[in-house]
PDB file of C-alpha atoms in Angstrom:
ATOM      1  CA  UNK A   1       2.847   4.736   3.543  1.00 95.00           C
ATOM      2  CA  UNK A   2       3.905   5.549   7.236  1.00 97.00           C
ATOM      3  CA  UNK A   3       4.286   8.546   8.814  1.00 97.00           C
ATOM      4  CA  UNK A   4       6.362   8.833  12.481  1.00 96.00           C
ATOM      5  CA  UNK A   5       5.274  11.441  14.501  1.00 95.00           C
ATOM      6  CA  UNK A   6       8.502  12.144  16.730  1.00 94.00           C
ATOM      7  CA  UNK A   7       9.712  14.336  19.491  1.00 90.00           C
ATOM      8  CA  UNK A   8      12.587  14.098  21.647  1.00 84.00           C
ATOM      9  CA  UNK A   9      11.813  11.659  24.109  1.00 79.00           C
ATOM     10  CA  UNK A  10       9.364   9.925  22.621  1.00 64.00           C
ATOM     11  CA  UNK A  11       6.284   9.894  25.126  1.00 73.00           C
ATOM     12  CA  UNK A  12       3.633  12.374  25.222  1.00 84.00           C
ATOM     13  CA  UNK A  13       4.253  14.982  22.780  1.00 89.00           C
ATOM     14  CA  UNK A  14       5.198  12.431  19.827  1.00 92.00           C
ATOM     15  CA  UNK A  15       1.720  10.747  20.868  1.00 93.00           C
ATOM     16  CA  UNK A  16      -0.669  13.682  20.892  1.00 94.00           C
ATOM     17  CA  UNK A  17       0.960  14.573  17.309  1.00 95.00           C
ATOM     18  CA  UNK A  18       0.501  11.459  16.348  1.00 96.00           C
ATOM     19  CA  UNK A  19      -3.080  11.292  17.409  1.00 96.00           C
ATOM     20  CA  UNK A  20      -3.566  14.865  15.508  1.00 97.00           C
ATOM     21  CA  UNK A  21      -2.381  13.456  12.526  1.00 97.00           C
ATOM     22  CA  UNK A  22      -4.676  10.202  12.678  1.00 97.00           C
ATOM     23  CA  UNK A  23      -7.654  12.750  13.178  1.00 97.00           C
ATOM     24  CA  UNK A  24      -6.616  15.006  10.367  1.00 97.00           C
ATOM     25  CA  UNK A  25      -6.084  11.836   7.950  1.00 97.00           C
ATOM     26  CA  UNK A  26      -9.520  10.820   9.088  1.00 96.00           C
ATOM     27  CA  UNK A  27     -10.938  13.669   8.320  1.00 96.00           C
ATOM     28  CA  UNK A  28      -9.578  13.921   5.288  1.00 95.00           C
ATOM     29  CA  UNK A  29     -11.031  10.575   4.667  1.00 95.00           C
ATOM     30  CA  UNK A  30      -7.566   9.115   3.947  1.00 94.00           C
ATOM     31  CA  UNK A  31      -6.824   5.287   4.484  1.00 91.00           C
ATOM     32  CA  UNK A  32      -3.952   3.230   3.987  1.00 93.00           C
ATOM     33  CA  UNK A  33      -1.346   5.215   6.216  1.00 96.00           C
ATOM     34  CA  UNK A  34      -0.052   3.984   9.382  1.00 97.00           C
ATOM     35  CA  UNK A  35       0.791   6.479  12.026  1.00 97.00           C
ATOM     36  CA  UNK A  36       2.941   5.907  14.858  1.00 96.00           C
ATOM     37  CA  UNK A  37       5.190   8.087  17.423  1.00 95.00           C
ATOM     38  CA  UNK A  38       9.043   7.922  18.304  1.00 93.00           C
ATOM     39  CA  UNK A  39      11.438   9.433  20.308  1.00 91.00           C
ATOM     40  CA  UNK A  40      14.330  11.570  18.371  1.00 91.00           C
ATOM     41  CA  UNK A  41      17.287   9.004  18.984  1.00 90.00           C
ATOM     42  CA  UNK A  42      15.333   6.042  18.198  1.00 91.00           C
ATOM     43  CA  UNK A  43      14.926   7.343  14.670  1.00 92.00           C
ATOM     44  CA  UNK A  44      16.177   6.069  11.422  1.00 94.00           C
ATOM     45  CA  UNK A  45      15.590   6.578   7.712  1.00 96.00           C
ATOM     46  CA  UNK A  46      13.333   2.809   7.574  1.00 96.00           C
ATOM     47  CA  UNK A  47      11.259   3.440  10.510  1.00 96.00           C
ATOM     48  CA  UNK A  48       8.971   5.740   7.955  1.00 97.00           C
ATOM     49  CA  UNK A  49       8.171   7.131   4.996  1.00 96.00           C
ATOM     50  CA  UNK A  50       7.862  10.576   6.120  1.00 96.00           C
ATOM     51  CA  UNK A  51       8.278  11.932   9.360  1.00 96.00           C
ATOM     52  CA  UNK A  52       6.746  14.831  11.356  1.00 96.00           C
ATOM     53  CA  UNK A  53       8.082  16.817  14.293  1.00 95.00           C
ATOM     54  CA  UNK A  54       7.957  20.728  15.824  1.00 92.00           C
ATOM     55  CA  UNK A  55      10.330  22.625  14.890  1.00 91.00           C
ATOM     56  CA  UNK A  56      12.139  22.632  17.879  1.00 88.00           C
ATOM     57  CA  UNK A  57      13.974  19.100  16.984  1.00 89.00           C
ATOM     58  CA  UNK A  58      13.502  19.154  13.165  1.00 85.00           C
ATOM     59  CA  UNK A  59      17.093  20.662  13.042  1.00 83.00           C
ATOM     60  CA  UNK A  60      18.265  17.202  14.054  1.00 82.00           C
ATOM     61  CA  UNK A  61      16.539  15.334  11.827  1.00 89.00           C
ATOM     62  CA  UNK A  62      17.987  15.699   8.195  1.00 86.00           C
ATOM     63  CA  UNK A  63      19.335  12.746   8.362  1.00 90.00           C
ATOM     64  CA  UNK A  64      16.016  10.802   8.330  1.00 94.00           C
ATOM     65  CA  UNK A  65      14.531  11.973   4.724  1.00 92.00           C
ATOM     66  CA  UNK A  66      11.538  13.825   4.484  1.00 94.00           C
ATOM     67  CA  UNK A  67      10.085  15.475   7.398  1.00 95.00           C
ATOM     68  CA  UNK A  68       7.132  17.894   7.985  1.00 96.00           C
ATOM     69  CA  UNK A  69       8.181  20.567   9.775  1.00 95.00           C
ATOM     70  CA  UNK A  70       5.235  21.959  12.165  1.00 95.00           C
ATOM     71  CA  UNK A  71       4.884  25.048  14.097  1.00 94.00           C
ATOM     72  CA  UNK A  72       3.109  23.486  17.480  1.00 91.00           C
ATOM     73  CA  UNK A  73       1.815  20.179  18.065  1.00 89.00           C
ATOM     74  CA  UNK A  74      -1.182  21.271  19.385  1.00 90.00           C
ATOM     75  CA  UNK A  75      -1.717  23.757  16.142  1.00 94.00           C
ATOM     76  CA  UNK A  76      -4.534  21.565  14.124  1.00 96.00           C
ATOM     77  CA  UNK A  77      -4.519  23.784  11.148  1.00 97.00           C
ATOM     78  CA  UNK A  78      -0.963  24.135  10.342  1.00 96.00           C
ATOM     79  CA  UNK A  79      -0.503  20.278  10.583  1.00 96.00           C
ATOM     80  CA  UNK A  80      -3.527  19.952   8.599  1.00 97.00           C
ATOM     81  CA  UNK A  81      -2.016  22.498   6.083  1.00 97.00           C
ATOM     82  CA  UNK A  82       1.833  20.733   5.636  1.00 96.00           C
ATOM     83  CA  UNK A  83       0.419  17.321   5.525  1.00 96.00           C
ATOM     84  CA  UNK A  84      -2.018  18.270   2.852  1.00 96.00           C
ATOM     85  CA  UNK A  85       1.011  19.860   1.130  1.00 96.00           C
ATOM     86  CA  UNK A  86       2.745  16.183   1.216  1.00 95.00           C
ATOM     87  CA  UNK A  87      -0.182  14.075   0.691  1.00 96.00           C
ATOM     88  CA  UNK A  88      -0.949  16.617  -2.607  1.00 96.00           C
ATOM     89  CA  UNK A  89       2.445  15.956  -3.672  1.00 95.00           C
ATOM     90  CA  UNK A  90       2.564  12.205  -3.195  1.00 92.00           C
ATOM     91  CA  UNK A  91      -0.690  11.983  -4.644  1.00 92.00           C
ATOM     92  CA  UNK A  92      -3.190  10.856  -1.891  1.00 91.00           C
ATOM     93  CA  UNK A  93      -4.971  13.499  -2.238  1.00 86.00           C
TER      94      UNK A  93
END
């Protein structure tokens, strides 16, 4: 499975989610999901399985399949909480 972690231009915000989500996964003690950032525009529905972004962009992204809609990057414990939510549901967890 891979999740994209993605904001609109792709540089330090998609990164720091995507480094929140590797941490959360690894505390989790999940393995076996790659986890990589994008910008918005550079997105399309085979670059991921699921993808994550704040809900600032998320409105542009139905086009890309599933995405976890977060509150703040920066907000550990509502990421934690929506990817549990998918992982549950996917059954990785």
């Amino acid at each position: 499975m891979k999740i994209l972690a993605v904001c609109g231009s792709g540089l330090g915000s998609s990164f720091m989610l995507e480094m929140n989500v590797q941490q959360i996964l690894n505390e989790l003690g999940v393995s076996g999901i790659e986890v990589e950032h994008s910008d918005l525009s550079s997105c399309t529905p085979d670059l991921a399985d699921v993808f994550i972004a704040a809900k600032d962009i998320a409105e542009g992204m139905g086009h890309l399949g599933e995405v976890i809609v977060i509150d703040s990057i920066i907000d550990m414990d509502g990421i934690r909480t929506k990817l549990k939510e998918v992982l549950t549901q996917k059954g990785l967890l």
